[in-house]
PDB file of C-alpha atoms in Angstrom:
ATOM      1  CA  UNK T   1      21.321  24.710 135.890  1.00  0.00           C
ATOM      2  CA  UNK T   2      18.971  27.156 138.428  1.00  0.00           C
ATOM      3  CA  UNK T   3      18.376  29.297 134.496  1.00  0.00           C
ATOM      4  CA  UNK T   4      17.080  25.750 133.391  1.00  0.00           C
ATOM      5  CA  UNK T   5      14.665  25.508 136.148  1.00  0.00           C
ATOM      6  CA  UNK T   6      13.692  28.765 136.264  1.00  0.00           C
ATOM      7  CA  UNK T   7      12.590  28.243 132.532  1.00  0.00           C
ATOM      8  CA  UNK T   8      11.206  25.241 132.895  1.00  0.00           C
ATOM      9  CA  UNK T   9       8.956  26.783 135.601  1.00  0.00           C
ATOM     10  CA  UNK T  10       7.927  29.558 133.793  1.00  0.00           C
ATOM     11  CA  UNK T  11       6.607  27.339 130.717  1.00  0.00           C
ATOM     12  CA  UNK T  12       5.036  25.271 133.304  1.00  0.00           C
ATOM     13  CA  UNK T  13       3.147  28.697 135.421  1.00  0.00           C
ATOM     14  CA  UNK T  14       2.542  29.656 131.127  1.00  0.00           C
ATOM     15  CA  UNK T  15       1.052  26.610 130.343  1.00  0.00           C
ATOM     16  CA  UNK T  16      -1.492  26.185 133.480  1.00  0.00           C
ATOM     17  CA  UNK T  17      -2.587  29.780 132.975  1.00  0.00           C
ATOM     18  CA  UNK T  18      -3.611  29.299 129.072  1.00  0.00           C
ATOM     19  CA  UNK T  19      -5.490  25.956 130.475  1.00  0.00           C
ATOM     20  CA  UNK T  20      -7.232  28.193 132.996  1.00  0.00           C
ATOM     21  CA  UNK T  21      -7.987  30.938 130.738  1.00  0.00           C
ATOM     22  CA  UNK T  22      -9.334  28.279 127.860  1.00  0.00           C
ATOM     23  CA  UNK T  23     -11.226  26.817 130.816  1.00  0.00           C
ATOM     24  CA  UNK T  24     -12.531  29.785 132.104  1.00  0.00           C
ATOM     25  CA  UNK T  25     -13.497  30.868 127.968  1.00  0.00           C
ATOM     26  CA  UNK T  26     -15.204  27.994 127.371  1.00  0.00           C
ATOM     27  CA  UNK T  27     -16.917  27.274 130.992  1.00  0.00           C
ATOM     28  CA  UNK T  28     -18.354  31.366 130.073  1.00  0.00           C
ATOM     29  CA  UNK T  29     -19.602  30.086 126.371  1.00  0.00           C
ATOM     30  CA  UNK T  30     -21.513  27.646 127.688  1.00  0.00           C
ATOM     31  CA  UNK T  31     -23.349  29.886 130.149  1.00  0.00           C
ATOM     32  CA  UNK T  32     -23.993  31.833 127.610  1.00  0.00           C
ATOM     33  CA  UNK T  33     -25.627  29.544 125.168  1.00  0.00           C
ATOM     34  CA  UNK T  34     -27.826  27.816 128.265  1.00  0.00           C
ATOM     35  CA  UNK T  35     -28.858  31.682 129.129  1.00  0.00           C
ATOM     36  CA  UNK T  36     -30.503  32.056 125.257  1.00  0.00           C
ATOM     37  CA  UNK T  37     -31.793  28.515 125.509  1.00  0.00           C
ATOM     38  CA  UNK T  38     -33.490  28.766 129.466  1.00  0.00           C
ATOM     39  CA  UNK T  39     -36.291  30.701 128.144  1.00  0.00           C
ATOM     40  CA  UNK T  40     -37.880  28.042 126.135  1.00  0.00           C
ATOM     41  CA  UNK T  41     -36.465  25.218 128.058  1.00  0.00           C
ATOM     42  CA  UNK T  42     -38.584  26.366 131.329  1.00  0.00           C
ATOM     43  CA  UNK T  43     -41.679  28.063 128.729  1.00  0.00           C
ATOM     44  CA  UNK T  44     -43.616  24.601 129.662  1.00  0.00           C
ATOM     45  CA  UNK T  45     -42.997  25.180 133.101  1.00  0.00           C
ATOM     46  CA  UNK T  46     -43.584  28.781 134.102  1.00  0.00           C
ATOM     47  CA  UNK T  47     -46.573  28.519 131.839  1.00  0.00           C
ATOM     48  CA  UNK T  48     -48.028  25.376 134.049  1.00  0.00           C
ATOM     49  CA  UNK T  49     -47.140  27.488 137.742  1.00  0.00           C
ATOM     50  CA  UNK T  50     -48.454  30.815 136.444  1.00  0.00           C
ATOM     51  CA  UNK T  51     -44.730  32.212 135.797  1.00  0.00           C
ATOM     52  CA  UNK T  52     -44.122  31.451 138.834  1.00  0.00           C
ATOM     53  CA  UNK T  53     -47.180  32.532 141.031  1.00  0.00           C
ATOM     54  CA  UNK T  54     -48.423  29.204 141.596  1.00  0.00           C
ATOM     55  CA  UNK T  55     -46.895  25.791 143.348  1.00  0.00           C
ATOM     56  CA  UNK T  56     -46.287  22.669 140.799  1.00  0.00           C
ATOM     57  CA  UNK T  57     -49.769  21.063 140.321  1.00  0.00           C
ATOM     58  CA  UNK T  58     -49.734  17.716 142.183  1.00  0.00           C
ATOM     59  CA  UNK T  59     -48.078  18.952 146.009  1.00  0.00           C
ATOM     60  CA  UNK T  60     -49.675  21.301 148.569  1.00  0.00           C
ATOM     61  CA  UNK T  61     -47.606  23.508 149.983  1.00  0.00           C
ATOM     62  CA  UNK T  62     -46.361  21.595 152.905  1.00  0.00           C
ATOM     63  CA  UNK T  63     -45.621  18.701 150.861  1.00  0.00           C
ATOM     64  CA  UNK T  64     -42.957  21.165 148.535  1.00  0.00           C
ATOM     65  CA  UNK T  65     -41.901  21.849 152.463  1.00  0.00           C
ATOM     66  CA  UNK T  66     -41.042  18.762 153.399  1.00  0.00           C
ATOM     67  CA  UNK T  67     -39.636  18.121 149.655  1.00  0.00           C
ATOM     68  CA  UNK T  68     -37.243  21.132 150.265  1.00  0.00           C
ATOM     69  CA  UNK T  69     -35.930  20.381 153.599  1.00  0.00           C
ATOM     70  CA  UNK T  70     -35.109  16.895 152.948  1.00  0.00           C
ATOM     71  CA  UNK T  71     -33.574  17.389 149.079  1.00  0.00           C
ATOM     72  CA  UNK T  72     -32.291  21.253 149.521  1.00  0.00           C
ATOM     73  CA  UNK T  73     -33.304  23.388 152.652  1.00  0.00           C
ATOM     74  CA  UNK T  74     -32.030  26.454 151.522  1.00  0.00           C
ATOM     75  CA  UNK T  75     -33.722  26.424 147.954  1.00  0.00           C
ATOM     76  CA  UNK T  76     -35.940  29.848 148.764  1.00  0.00           C
ATOM     77  CA  UNK T  77     -32.927  31.767 149.669  1.00  0.00           C
ATOM     78  CA  UNK T  78     -29.907  30.898 147.406  1.00  0.00           C
ATOM     79  CA  UNK T  79     -29.019  31.448 144.058  1.00  0.00           C
ATOM     80  CA  UNK T  80     -29.644  28.307 142.558  1.00  0.00           C
ATOM     81  CA  UNK T  81     -26.142  26.763 144.082  1.00  0.00           C
ATOM     82  CA  UNK T  82     -25.352  26.253 147.995  1.00  0.00           C
ATOM     83  CA  UNK T  83     -21.714  28.007 147.773  1.00  0.00           C
ATOM     84  CA  UNK T  84     -21.199  26.207 151.758  1.00  0.00           C
ATOM     85  CA  UNK T  85     -19.917  23.068 149.114  1.00  0.00           C
ATOM     86  CA  UNK T  86     -20.714  23.864 145.626  1.00  0.00           C
ATOM     87  CA  UNK T  87     -19.089  21.019 143.924  1.00  0.00           C
ATOM     88  CA  UNK T  88     -20.224  18.040 146.183  1.00  0.00           C
ATOM     89  CA  UNK T  89     -24.133  18.622 147.060  1.00  0.00           C
ATOM     90  CA  UNK T  90     -26.959  18.998 144.193  1.00  0.00           C
ATOM     91  CA  UNK T  91     -29.684  21.497 145.089  1.00  0.00           C
ATOM     92  CA  UNK T  92     -32.884  21.450 143.371  1.00  0.00           C
ATOM     93  CA  UNK T  93     -31.745  23.572 140.711  1.00  0.00           C
ATOM     94  CA  UNK T  94     -28.978  21.894 139.508  1.00  0.00           C
ATOM     95  CA  UNK T  95     -30.811  18.626 139.782  1.00  0.00           C
ATOM     96  CA  UNK T  96     -32.811  20.424 136.903  1.00  0.00           C
ATOM     97  CA  UNK T  97     -29.448  21.686 135.218  1.00  0.00           C
ATOM     98  CA  UNK T  98     -28.537  18.407 134.895  1.00  0.00           C
ATOM     99  CA  UNK T  99     -31.490  16.677 133.247  1.00  0.00           C
ATOM    100  CA  UNK T 100     -32.396  19.535 131.046  1.00  0.00           C
ATOM    101  CA  UNK T 101     -28.601  20.673 129.685  1.00  0.00           C
ATOM    102  CA  UNK T 102     -26.743  17.560 129.493  1.00  0.00           C
ATOM    103  CA  UNK T 103     -26.927  14.693 127.102  1.00  0.00           C
ATOM    104  CA  UNK T 104     -24.094  12.866 128.833  1.00  0.00           C
ATOM    105  CA  UNK T 105     -23.300  14.038 132.379  1.00  0.00           C
ATOM    106  CA  UNK T 106     -19.764  13.240 133.679  1.00  0.00           C
ATOM    107  CA  UNK T 107     -18.179  13.639 136.780  1.00  0.00           C
ATOM    108  CA  UNK T 108     -15.332  16.510 136.953  1.00  0.00           C
ATOM    109  CA  UNK T 109     -15.637  19.838 134.267  1.00  0.00           C
ATOM    110  CA  UNK T 110     -19.636  19.032 134.352  1.00  0.00           C
ATOM    111  CA  UNK T 111     -20.237  19.518 137.457  1.00  0.00           C
ATOM    112  CA  UNK T 112     -18.547  22.852 137.141  1.00  0.00           C
ATOM    113  CA  UNK T 113     -20.820  23.349 134.006  1.00  0.00           C
ATOM    114  CA  UNK T 114     -23.933  22.720 135.893  1.00  0.00           C
ATOM    115  CA  UNK T 115     -22.720  24.823 138.886  1.00  0.00           C
ATOM    116  CA  UNK T 116     -22.539  27.761 136.558  1.00  0.00           C
ATOM    117  CA  UNK T 117     -25.683  27.364 134.563  1.00  0.00           C
ATOM    118  CA  UNK T 118     -27.503  26.612 137.772  1.00  0.00           C
ATOM    119  CA  UNK T 119     -26.384  30.043 139.410  1.00  0.00           C
ATOM    120  CA  UNK T 120     -25.890  32.220 136.342  1.00  0.00           C
ATOM    121  CA  UNK T 121     -28.843  31.410 133.525  1.00  0.00           C
ATOM    122  CA  UNK T 122     -31.463  29.004 135.285  1.00  0.00           C
ATOM    123  CA  UNK T 123     -31.432  31.013 138.186  1.00  0.00           C
ATOM    124  CA  UNK T 124     -31.723  34.756 137.206  1.00  0.00           C
ATOM    125  CA  UNK T 125     -33.949  33.476 134.599  1.00  0.00           C
ATOM    126  CA  UNK T 126     -36.435  31.278 135.849  1.00  0.00           C
ATOM    127  CA  UNK T 127     -39.035  31.455 138.715  1.00  0.00           C
ATOM    128  CA  UNK T 128     -38.509  29.321 142.113  1.00  0.00           C
ATOM    129  CA  UNK T 129     -41.803  27.510 141.327  1.00  0.00           C
ATOM    130  CA  UNK T 130     -40.988  27.094 137.991  1.00  0.00           C
ATOM    131  CA  UNK T 131     -37.294  25.538 138.834  1.00  0.00           C
ATOM    132  CA  UNK T 132     -39.845  22.714 141.218  1.00  0.00           C
ATOM    133  CA  UNK T 133     -42.274  22.040 138.424  1.00  0.00           C
ATOM    134  CA  UNK T 134     -38.950  20.978 136.423  1.00  0.00           C
ATOM    135  CA  UNK T 135     -37.437  19.250 139.145  1.00  0.00           C
ATOM    136  CA  UNK T 136     -40.496  16.919 140.080  1.00  0.00           C
ATOM    137  CA  UNK T 137     -40.947  16.504 136.014  1.00  0.00           C
ATOM    138  CA  UNK T 138     -37.538  15.745 135.663  1.00  0.00           C
ATOM    139  CA  UNK T 139     -37.055  12.862 138.733  1.00  0.00           C
ATOM    140  CA  UNK T 140     -40.242  11.245 137.642  1.00  0.00           C
ATOM    141  CA  UNK T 141     -41.911  11.595 140.659  1.00  0.00           C
ATOM    142  CA  UNK T 142     -45.946  10.720 138.809  1.00  0.00           C
ATOM    143  CA  UNK T 143     -43.887   7.678 137.158  1.00  0.00           C
ATOM    144  CA  UNK T 144     -42.719   6.764 140.584  1.00  0.00           C
ATOM    145  CA  UNK T 145     -45.888   6.781 142.039  1.00  0.00           C
ATOM    146  CA  UNK T 146     -48.000   5.448 139.592  1.00  0.00           C
ATOM    147  CA  UNK T 147     -45.176   2.551 139.705  1.00  0.00           C
ATOM    148  CA  UNK T 148     -44.817   1.850 143.279  1.00  0.00           C
ATOM    149  CA  UNK T 149     -48.006   2.816 144.617  1.00  0.00           C
ATOM    150  CA  UNK T 150     -50.696   3.099 141.639  1.00  0.00           C
ATOM    151  CA  UNK T 151     -51.681   5.997 142.395  1.00  0.00           C
ATOM    152  CA  UNK T 152     -51.441   9.725 141.071  1.00  0.00           C
ATOM    153  CA  UNK T 153     -48.689  11.668 142.889  1.00  0.00           C
ATOM    154  CA  UNK T 154     -51.371  13.861 144.741  1.00  0.00           C
ATOM    155  CA  UNK T 155     -53.279  11.003 145.752  1.00  0.00           C
ATOM    156  CA  UNK T 156     -50.506   9.441 148.066  1.00  0.00           C
ATOM    157  CA  UNK T 157     -51.042   9.575 151.433  1.00  0.00           C
ATOM    158  CA  UNK T 158     -48.205  10.948 154.004  1.00  0.00           C
ATOM    159  CA  UNK T 159     -46.225   7.956 154.744  1.00  0.00           C
ATOM    160  CA  UNK T 160     -46.509   6.863 150.407  1.00  0.00           C
ATOM    161  CA  UNK T 161     -44.939  10.718 149.593  1.00  0.00           C
ATOM    162  CA  UNK T 162     -42.421  10.327 152.434  1.00  0.00           C
ATOM    163  CA  UNK T 163     -41.406   6.780 151.129  1.00  0.00           C
ATOM    164  CA  UNK T 164     -40.956   8.267 147.490  1.00  0.00           C
ATOM    165  CA  UNK T 165     -38.889  11.086 148.688  1.00  0.00           C
ATOM    166  CA  UNK T 166     -36.496   8.465 150.703  1.00  0.00           C
ATOM    167  CA  UNK T 167     -35.251   7.056 147.213  1.00  0.00           C
ATOM    168  CA  UNK T 168     -33.444  10.418 147.047  1.00  0.00           C
ATOM    169  CA  UNK T 169     -34.000   9.434 143.162  1.00  0.00           C
ATOM    170  CA  UNK T 170     -32.064   6.402 143.471  1.00  0.00           C
ATOM    171  CA  UNK T 171     -34.941   3.704 143.688  1.00  0.00           C
ATOM    172  CA  UNK T 172     -32.122   1.178 142.757  1.00  0.00           C
ATOM    173  CA  UNK T 173     -30.873   1.026 145.866  1.00  0.00           C
ATOM    174  CA  UNK T 174     -33.721   2.838 147.704  1.00  0.00           C
ATOM    175  CA  UNK T 175     -37.174   1.788 146.570  1.00  0.00           C
ATOM    176  CA  UNK T 176     -40.409   1.914 148.701  1.00  0.00           C
ATOM    177  CA  UNK T 177     -40.955  -1.301 150.524  1.00  0.00           C
ATOM    178  CA  UNK T 178     -37.072  -2.267 151.034  1.00  0.00           C
ATOM    179  CA  UNK T 179     -35.080  -2.185 154.471  1.00  0.00           C
ATOM    180  CA  UNK T 180     -33.139   1.120 152.669  1.00  0.00           C
ATOM    181  CA  UNK T 181     -36.079   2.640 152.334  1.00  0.00           C
ATOM    182  CA  UNK T 182     -37.823   1.930 155.680  1.00  0.00           C
ATOM    183  CA  UNK T 183     -34.551   3.203 157.315  1.00  0.00           C
ATOM    184  CA  UNK T 184     -34.273   6.513 155.357  1.00  0.00           C
ATOM    185  CA  UNK T 185     -37.793   7.428 155.720  1.00  0.00           C
ATOM    186  CA  UNK T 186     -37.604   6.751 159.881  1.00  0.00           C
ATOM    187  CA  UNK T 187     -34.177   9.150 159.477  1.00  0.00           C
ATOM    188  CA  UNK T 188     -36.473  11.834 157.603  1.00  0.00           C
ATOM    189  CA  UNK T 189     -39.636  11.873 160.322  1.00  0.00           C
ATOM    190  CA  UNK T 190     -36.765  12.384 163.363  1.00  0.00           C
ATOM    191  CA  UNK T 191     -35.500  15.277 161.086  1.00  0.00           C
ATOM    192  CA  UNK T 192     -38.555  16.855 160.433  1.00  0.00           C
ATOM    193  CA  UNK T 193     -39.915  16.675 163.983  1.00  0.00           C
ATOM    194  CA  UNK T 194     -36.700  18.213 165.317  1.00  0.00           C
ATOM    195  CA  UNK T 195     -35.398  15.434 167.084  1.00  0.00           C
ATOM    196  CA  UNK T 196     -32.249  15.453 164.920  1.00  0.00           C
ATOM    197  CA  UNK T 197     -29.979  18.131 162.923  1.00  0.00           C
ATOM    198  CA  UNK T 198     -28.654  17.911 159.141  1.00  0.00           C
ATOM    199  CA  UNK T 199     -24.486  17.620 159.626  1.00  0.00           C
ATOM    200  CA  UNK T 200     -24.371  20.455 156.749  1.00  0.00           C
ATOM    201  CA  UNK T 201     -25.932  20.225 153.315  1.00  0.00           C
ATOM    202  CA  UNK T 202     -24.425  17.279 151.904  1.00  0.00           C
ATOM    203  CA  UNK T 203     -25.666  14.932 154.780  1.00  0.00           C
ATOM    204  CA  UNK T 204     -28.386  13.963 152.645  1.00  0.00           C
ATOM    205  CA  UNK T 205     -28.533  10.203 154.548  1.00  0.00           C
ATOM    206  CA  UNK T 206     -28.941  12.403 158.400  1.00  0.00           C
ATOM    207  CA  UNK T 207     -25.938  10.758 159.586  1.00  0.00           C
ATOM    208  CA  UNK T 208     -27.027  12.292 162.815  1.00  0.00           C
ATOM    209  CA  UNK T 209     -30.475  10.504 163.094  1.00  0.00           C
ATOM    210  CA  UNK T 210     -29.156   7.236 162.442  1.00  0.00           C
ATOM    211  CA  UNK T 211     -29.453   6.460 166.224  1.00  0.00           C
TER     212      UNK T 211
END
């Protein structure tokens, strides 16, 4: 009986190792293909930002910093992924990867691939400003500005801009003009004023600012 159990154990371990190696190989190939495709995917965004020398059109540096403080505080220093919570949070870079590298993003293995592509393809091969330009584009900031306020993104006043940021790319539940949006704007304002702190990168709703 002990011998049978030992054999079963080794079979299970062998299957697990084989599965891991297969997954690792698949993800490695996915990253390799992503690295080949990345220069072409980002060509328009690099051109828009003069190969990273300029900020994306339509937003001042102050508004870029406001957006990043809410969406991705460590954007300028991380390598595409915030490794304090790599699979439970989404950086600017990961958000771009989700939109540009997947036709049908699903939780689970897609999140792993998203994280690896952000870290090993997009971050090393593109400029930060191009990533920002892509983020603003793929998340529809300009059309959202036109839809909700009837203005170009660059023409929004500060309150309107914060209201747009407060949707957290989820206008279904946090659309400008709703109570939920107004509450998140209030929390963001407290956070930006230094009156409360974020509880880690995953605290997108700024729980400590709710009082």
